[in-house]
Tab-separated table of C-alpha atoms in Angstrom:
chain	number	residue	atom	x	y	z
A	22	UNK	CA	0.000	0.000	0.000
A	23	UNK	CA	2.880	2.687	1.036
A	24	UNK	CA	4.532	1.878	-2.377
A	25	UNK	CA	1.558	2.473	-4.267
A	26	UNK	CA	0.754	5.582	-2.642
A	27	UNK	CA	4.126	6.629	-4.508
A	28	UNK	CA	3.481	5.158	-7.720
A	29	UNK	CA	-0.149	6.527	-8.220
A	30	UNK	CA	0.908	9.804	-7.003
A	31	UNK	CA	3.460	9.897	-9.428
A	32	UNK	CA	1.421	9.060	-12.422
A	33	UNK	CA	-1.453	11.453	-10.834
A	34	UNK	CA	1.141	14.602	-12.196
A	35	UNK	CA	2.100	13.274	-15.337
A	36	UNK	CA	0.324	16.228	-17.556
A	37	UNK	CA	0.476	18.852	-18.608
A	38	UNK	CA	-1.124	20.908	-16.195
A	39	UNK	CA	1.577	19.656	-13.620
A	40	UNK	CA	3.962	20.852	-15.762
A	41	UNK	CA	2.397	24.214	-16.358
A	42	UNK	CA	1.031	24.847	-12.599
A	43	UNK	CA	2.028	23.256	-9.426
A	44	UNK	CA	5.042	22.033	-10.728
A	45	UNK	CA	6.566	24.787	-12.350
A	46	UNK	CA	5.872	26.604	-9.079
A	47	UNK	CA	8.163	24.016	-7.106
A	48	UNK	CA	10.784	24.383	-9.533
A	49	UNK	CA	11.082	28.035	-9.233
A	50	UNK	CA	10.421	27.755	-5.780
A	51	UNK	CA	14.123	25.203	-5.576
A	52	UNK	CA	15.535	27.584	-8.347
A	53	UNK	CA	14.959	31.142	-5.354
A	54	UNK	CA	16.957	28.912	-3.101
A	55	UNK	CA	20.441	29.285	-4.902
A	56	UNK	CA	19.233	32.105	-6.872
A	57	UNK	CA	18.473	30.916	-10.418
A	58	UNK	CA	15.589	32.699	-12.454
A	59	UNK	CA	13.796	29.731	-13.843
A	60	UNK	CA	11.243	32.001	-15.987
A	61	UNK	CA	14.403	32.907	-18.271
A	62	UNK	CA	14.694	29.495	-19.374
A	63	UNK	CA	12.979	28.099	-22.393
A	64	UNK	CA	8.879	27.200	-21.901
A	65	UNK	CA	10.421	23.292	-22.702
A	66	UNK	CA	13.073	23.401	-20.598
A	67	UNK	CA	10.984	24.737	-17.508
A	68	UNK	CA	8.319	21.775	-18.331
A	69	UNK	CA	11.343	19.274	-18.342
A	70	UNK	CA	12.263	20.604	-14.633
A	71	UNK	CA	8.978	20.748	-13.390
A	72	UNK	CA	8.482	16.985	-14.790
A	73	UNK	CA	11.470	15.798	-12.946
A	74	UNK	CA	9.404	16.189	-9.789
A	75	UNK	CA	6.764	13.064	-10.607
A	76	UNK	CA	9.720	11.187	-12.416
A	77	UNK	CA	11.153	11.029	-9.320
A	78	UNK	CA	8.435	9.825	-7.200
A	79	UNK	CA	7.850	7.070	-9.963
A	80	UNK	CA	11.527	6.356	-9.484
A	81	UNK	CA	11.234	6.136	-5.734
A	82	UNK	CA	8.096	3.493	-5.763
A	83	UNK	CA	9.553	1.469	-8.556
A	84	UNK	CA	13.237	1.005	-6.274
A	85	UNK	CA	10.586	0.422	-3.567
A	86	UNK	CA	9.219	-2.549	-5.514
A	87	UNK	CA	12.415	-5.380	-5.162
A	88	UNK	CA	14.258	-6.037	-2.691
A	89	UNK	CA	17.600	-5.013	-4.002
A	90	UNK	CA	16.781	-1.844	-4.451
A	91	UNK	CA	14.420	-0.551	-1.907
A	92	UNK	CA	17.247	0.320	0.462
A	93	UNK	CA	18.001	2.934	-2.136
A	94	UNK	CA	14.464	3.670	-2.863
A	95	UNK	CA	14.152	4.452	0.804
A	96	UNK	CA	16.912	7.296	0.826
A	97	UNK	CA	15.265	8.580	-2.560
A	98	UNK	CA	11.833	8.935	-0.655
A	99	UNK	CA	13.778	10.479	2.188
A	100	UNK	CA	15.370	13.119	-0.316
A	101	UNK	CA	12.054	13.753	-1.646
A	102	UNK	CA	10.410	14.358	1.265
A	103	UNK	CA	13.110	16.345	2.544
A	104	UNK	CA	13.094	18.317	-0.275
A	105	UNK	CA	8.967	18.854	-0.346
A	106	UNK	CA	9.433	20.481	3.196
A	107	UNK	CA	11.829	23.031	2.059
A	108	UNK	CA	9.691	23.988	-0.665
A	109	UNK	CA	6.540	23.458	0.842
A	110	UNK	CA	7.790	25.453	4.585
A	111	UNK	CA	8.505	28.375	5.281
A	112	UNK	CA	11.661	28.920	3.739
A	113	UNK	CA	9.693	28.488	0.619
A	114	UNK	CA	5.769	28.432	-0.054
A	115	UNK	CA	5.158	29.066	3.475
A	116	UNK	CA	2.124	25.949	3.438
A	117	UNK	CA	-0.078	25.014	6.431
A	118	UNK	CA	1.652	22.743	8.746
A	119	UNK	CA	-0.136	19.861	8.208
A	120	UNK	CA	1.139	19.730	4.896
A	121	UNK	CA	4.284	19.492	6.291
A	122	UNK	CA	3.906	16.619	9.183
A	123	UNK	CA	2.295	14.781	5.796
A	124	UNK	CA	5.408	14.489	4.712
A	125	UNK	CA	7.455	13.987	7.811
A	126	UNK	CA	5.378	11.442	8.598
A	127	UNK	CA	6.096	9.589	5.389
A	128	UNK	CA	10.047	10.356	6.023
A	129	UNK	CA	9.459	8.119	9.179
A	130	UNK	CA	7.265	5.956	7.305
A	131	UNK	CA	9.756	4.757	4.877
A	132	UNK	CA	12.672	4.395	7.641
A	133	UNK	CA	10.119	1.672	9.177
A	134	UNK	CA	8.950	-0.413	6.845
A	135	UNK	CA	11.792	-0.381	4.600
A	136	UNK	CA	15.223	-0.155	6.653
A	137	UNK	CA	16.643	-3.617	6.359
A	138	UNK	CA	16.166	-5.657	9.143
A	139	UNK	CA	17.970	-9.094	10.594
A	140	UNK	CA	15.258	-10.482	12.701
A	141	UNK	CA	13.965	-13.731	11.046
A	142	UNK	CA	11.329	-14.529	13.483
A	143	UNK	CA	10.331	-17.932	14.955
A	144	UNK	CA	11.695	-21.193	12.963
A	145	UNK	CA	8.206	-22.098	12.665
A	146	UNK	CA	4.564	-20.257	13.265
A	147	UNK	CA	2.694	-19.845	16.371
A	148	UNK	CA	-0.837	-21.785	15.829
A	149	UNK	CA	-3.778	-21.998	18.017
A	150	UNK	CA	-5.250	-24.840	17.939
A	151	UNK	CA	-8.661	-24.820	16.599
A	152	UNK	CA	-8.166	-21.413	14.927
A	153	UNK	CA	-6.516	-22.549	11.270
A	154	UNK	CA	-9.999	-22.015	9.919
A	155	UNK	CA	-10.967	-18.361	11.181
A	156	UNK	CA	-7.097	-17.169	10.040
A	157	UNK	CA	-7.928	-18.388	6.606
A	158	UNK	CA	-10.827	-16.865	6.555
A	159	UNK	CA	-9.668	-13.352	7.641
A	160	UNK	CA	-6.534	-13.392	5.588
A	161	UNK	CA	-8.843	-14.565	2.073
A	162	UNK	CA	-10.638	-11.043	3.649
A	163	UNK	CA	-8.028	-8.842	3.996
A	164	UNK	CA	-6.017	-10.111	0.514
A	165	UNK	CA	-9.104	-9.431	-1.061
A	166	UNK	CA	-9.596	-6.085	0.964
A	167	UNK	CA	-6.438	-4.851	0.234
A	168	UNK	CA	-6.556	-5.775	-3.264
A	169	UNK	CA	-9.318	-3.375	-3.904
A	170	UNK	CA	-7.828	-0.370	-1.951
A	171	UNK	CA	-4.567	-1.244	-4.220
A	172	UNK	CA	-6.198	-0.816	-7.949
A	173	UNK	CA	-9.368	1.450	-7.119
A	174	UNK	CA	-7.070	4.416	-7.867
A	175	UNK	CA	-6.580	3.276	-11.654
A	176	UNK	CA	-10.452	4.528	-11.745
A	177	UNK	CA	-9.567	8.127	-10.837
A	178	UNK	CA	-8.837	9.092	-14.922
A	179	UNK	CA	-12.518	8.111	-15.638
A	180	UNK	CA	-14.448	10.441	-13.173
A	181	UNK	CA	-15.050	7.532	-10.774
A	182	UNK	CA	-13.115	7.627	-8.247
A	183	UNK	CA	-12.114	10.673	-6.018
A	184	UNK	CA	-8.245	12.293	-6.811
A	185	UNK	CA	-6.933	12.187	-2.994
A	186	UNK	CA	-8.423	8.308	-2.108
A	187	UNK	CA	-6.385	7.568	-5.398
A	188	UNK	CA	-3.372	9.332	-4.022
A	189	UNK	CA	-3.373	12.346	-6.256
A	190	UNK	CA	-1.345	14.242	-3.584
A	191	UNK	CA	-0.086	18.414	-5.266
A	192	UNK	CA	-1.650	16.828	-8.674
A	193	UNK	CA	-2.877	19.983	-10.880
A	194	UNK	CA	-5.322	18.107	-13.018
A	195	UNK	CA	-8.478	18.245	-10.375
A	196	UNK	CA	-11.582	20.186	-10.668
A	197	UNK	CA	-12.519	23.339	-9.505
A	198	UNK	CA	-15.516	25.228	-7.893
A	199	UNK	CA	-15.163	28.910	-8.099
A	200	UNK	CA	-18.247	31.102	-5.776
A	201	UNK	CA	-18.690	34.773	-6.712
A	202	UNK	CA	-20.973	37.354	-4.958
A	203	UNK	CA	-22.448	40.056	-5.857
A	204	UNK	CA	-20.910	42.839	-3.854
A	205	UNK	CA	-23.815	44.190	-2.648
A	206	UNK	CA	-24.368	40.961	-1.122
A	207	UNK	CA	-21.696	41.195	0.840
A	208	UNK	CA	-23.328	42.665	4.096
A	209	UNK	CA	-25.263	39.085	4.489
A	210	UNK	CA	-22.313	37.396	5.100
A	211	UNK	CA	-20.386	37.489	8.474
A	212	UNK	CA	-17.280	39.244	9.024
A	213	UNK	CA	-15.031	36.371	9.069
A	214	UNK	CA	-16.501	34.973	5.945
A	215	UNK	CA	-16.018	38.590	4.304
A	216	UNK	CA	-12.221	38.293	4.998
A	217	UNK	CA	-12.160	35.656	2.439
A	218	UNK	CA	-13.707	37.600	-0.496
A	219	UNK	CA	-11.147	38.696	-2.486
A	220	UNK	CA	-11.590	41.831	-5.482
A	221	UNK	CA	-11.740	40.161	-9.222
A	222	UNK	CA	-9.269	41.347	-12.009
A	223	UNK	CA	-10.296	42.148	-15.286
A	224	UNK	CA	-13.993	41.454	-14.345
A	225	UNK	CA	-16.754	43.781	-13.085
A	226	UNK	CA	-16.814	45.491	-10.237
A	227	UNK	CA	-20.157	44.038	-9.081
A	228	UNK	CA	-18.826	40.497	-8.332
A	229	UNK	CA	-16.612	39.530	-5.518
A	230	UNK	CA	-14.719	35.881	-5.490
A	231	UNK	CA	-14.953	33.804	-2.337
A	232	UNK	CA	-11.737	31.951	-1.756
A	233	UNK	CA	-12.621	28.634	-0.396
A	234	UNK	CA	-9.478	27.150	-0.213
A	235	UNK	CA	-8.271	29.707	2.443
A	236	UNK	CA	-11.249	29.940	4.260
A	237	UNK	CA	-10.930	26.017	4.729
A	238	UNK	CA	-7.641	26.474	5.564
A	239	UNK	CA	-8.712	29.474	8.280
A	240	UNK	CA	-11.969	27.264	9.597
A	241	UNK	CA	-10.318	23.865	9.655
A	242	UNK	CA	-6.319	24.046	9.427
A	243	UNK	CA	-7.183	21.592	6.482
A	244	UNK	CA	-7.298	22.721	2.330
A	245	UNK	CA	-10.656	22.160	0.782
A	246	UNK	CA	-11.504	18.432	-0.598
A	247	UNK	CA	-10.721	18.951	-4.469
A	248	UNK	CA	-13.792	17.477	-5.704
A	249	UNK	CA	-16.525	19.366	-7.939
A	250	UNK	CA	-18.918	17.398	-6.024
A	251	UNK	CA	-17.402	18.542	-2.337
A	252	UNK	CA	-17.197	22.145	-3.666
A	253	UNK	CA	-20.279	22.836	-5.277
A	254	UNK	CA	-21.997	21.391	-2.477
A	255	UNK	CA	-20.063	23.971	0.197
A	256	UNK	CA	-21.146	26.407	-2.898
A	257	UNK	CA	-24.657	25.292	-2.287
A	258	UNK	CA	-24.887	25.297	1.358
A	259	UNK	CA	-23.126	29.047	1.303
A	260	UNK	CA	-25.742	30.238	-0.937
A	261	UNK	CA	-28.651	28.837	0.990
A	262	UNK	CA	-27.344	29.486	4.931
A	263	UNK	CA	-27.350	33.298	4.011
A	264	UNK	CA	-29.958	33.753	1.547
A	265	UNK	CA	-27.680	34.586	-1.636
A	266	UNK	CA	-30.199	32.701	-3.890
A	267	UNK	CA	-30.982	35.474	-6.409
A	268	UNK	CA	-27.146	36.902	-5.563
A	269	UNK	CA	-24.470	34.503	-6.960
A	270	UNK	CA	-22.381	32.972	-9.839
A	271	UNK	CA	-20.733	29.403	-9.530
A	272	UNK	CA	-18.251	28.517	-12.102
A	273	UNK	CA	-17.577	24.630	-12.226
A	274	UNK	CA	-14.077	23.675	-14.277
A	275	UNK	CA	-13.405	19.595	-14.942
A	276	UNK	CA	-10.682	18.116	-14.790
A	277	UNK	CA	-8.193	19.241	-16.541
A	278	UNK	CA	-6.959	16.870	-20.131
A	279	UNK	CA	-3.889	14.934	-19.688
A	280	UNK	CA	-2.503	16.121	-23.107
A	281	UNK	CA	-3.741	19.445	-23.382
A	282	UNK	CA	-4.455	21.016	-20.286
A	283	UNK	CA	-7.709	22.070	-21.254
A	284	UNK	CA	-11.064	22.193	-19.037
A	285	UNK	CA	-15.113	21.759	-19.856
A	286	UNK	CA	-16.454	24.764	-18.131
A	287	UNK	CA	-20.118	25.189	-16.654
A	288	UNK	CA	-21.495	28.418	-14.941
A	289	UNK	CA	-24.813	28.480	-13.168
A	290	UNK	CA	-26.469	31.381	-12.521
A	291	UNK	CA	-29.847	30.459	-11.084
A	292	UNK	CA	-30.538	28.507	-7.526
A	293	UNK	CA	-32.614	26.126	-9.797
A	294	UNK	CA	-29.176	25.472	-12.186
A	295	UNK	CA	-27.367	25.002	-9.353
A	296	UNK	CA	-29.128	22.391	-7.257
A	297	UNK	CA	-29.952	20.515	-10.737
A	298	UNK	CA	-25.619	20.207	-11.161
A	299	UNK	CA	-25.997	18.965	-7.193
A	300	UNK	CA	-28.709	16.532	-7.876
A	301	UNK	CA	-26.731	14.940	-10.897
A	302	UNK	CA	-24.001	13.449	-8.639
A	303	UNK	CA	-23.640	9.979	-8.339
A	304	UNK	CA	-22.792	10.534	-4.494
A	305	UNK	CA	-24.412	13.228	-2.402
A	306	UNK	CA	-23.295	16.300	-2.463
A	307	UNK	CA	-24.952	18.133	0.149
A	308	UNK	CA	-23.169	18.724	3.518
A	309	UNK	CA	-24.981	18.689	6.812
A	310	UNK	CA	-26.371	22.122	7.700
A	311	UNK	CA	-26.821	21.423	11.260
A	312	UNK	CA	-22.720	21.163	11.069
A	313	UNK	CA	-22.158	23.366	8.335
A	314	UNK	CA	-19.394	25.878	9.452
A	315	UNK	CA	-20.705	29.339	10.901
């Protein structure tokens, strides 16, 4: 399971969006620390760097794989981890700690279960007598248990299967829920739900964007779940806890194309729109309002 958390991850990044977003950002992010300009290189060459990031992590799960390699796999994963903290702390993008015990955690991870070890165990089982039968039964279970969890990622690319359960960890290629409100809407809201409405370039001055990610961040020291179904359902429950029905714009964006970066696009406009596009999930998408966040 820990080696295919590495491998699906990796292969989560490999587009062009990667290339083009979050991972151009880390490699100019590694190129501040010793003081190289990484925008004056050539658009190919900066898509080459910021591809070296997922080629890695590939690397790191495939040495993780045999036997005679994983000691070297495990000092790979150290080196990326290592290196995701600088970029991702506060010498760099300055990210929410959790982020960053994420990947400390998975520094310690690796030194567990893959730092060679000498201990052979007992020269033969332990057996209860009696219970040959019920272990049989539970391992059959958990094979076939873990089996699932190990290949229900490969459904991510086909819209059924969420992008972080299939280990789609700083992948570019998720969808997007972006909330606007009309400005003079913006007395209904609550002052620290103001502080997260942000002034829109290029667009008319009538509309304000909510930034959802940081007020997740703010309201639960976690980012938002990068689902359209998770986000247009907060979008939902926003409108409806304080009365923006006849105030609002949602802007839904898929995910992105592997080869070309590019996104289907659907604005709704009306409360009627809206909870249609909540309705047509295959899971639900409406949160608990008794819970919802004030």
């Amino acid at each position: 399971l820990a080696i295919s958390i590495y491998l699906f991850s990796a292969i989560s990044k490999f587009d062009v969006s990667f290339a083009d977003e979050l991972g151009l950002l880390f490699l100019r992010t590694v190129g501040s620390f010793i003081s190289l300009d990484v925008s004056a290189w050539p658009v190919a060459l900066q898509r080459i760097g910021a591809m070296s990031f997922p080629v890695w992590e590939f690397a790191v799960g495939l040495m993780l794989c045999f036997p005679r390699t994983r000691f070297a796999g495990m000092w790979m994963a150290w080196v990326m981890h290592g290196m995701l903290l600088a970029i991702l702390g506060p010498w760099g993008l300055n990210h929410h700690w959790g982020v960053l015990l994420w990947n400390g955690f998975f520094i310690c991870q690796a030194g567990l279960l893959f730092w060679p070890c000498m201990y052979q165990g007992p020269s033969c089982p332990l057996r209860v007598p009696g219970g040959e039968k019920l272990a049989d039964l539970k391992g059959r279970v958990g094979a076939v248990a873990m089996t699932v969890i190990l290949w229900l990622p490969v459904l991510e690319p086909l819209g059924l299967y969420d992008h972080w359960p299939s280990w789609g960890l700083y992948a570019s290629h998720v969808e997007r829920v972006n909330l606007f409100i009309h400005r003079e809407a913006r007395k209904k809201l609550p002052a620290d739900v103001q502080r997260h409405l942000v002034e829109l370039l290029g667009e008319s001055s009538e509309w304000l964007g909510m930034k959802l990610d940081r007020w997740s961040l703010a309201a639960l020291k976690a980012p938002i779940y990068p689902q359209g179904r998770f986000q247009i359902g907060v979008c939902a429950a926003v409108i409806e806890r304080y009365r923006l029905q006849e105030e609002f714009r949602v802007v839904y964006e898929g995910a992105a194309g592997r080869l070309t970066g590019n996104r289907r696009t659907e604005e709704f406009r009306t409360w009627e729109e809206l909870q249609k596009r909540v309705e047509g999930f295959r899971l639900n998408a409406r949160p608990r309002m008794g819970t919802f966040g004030r």
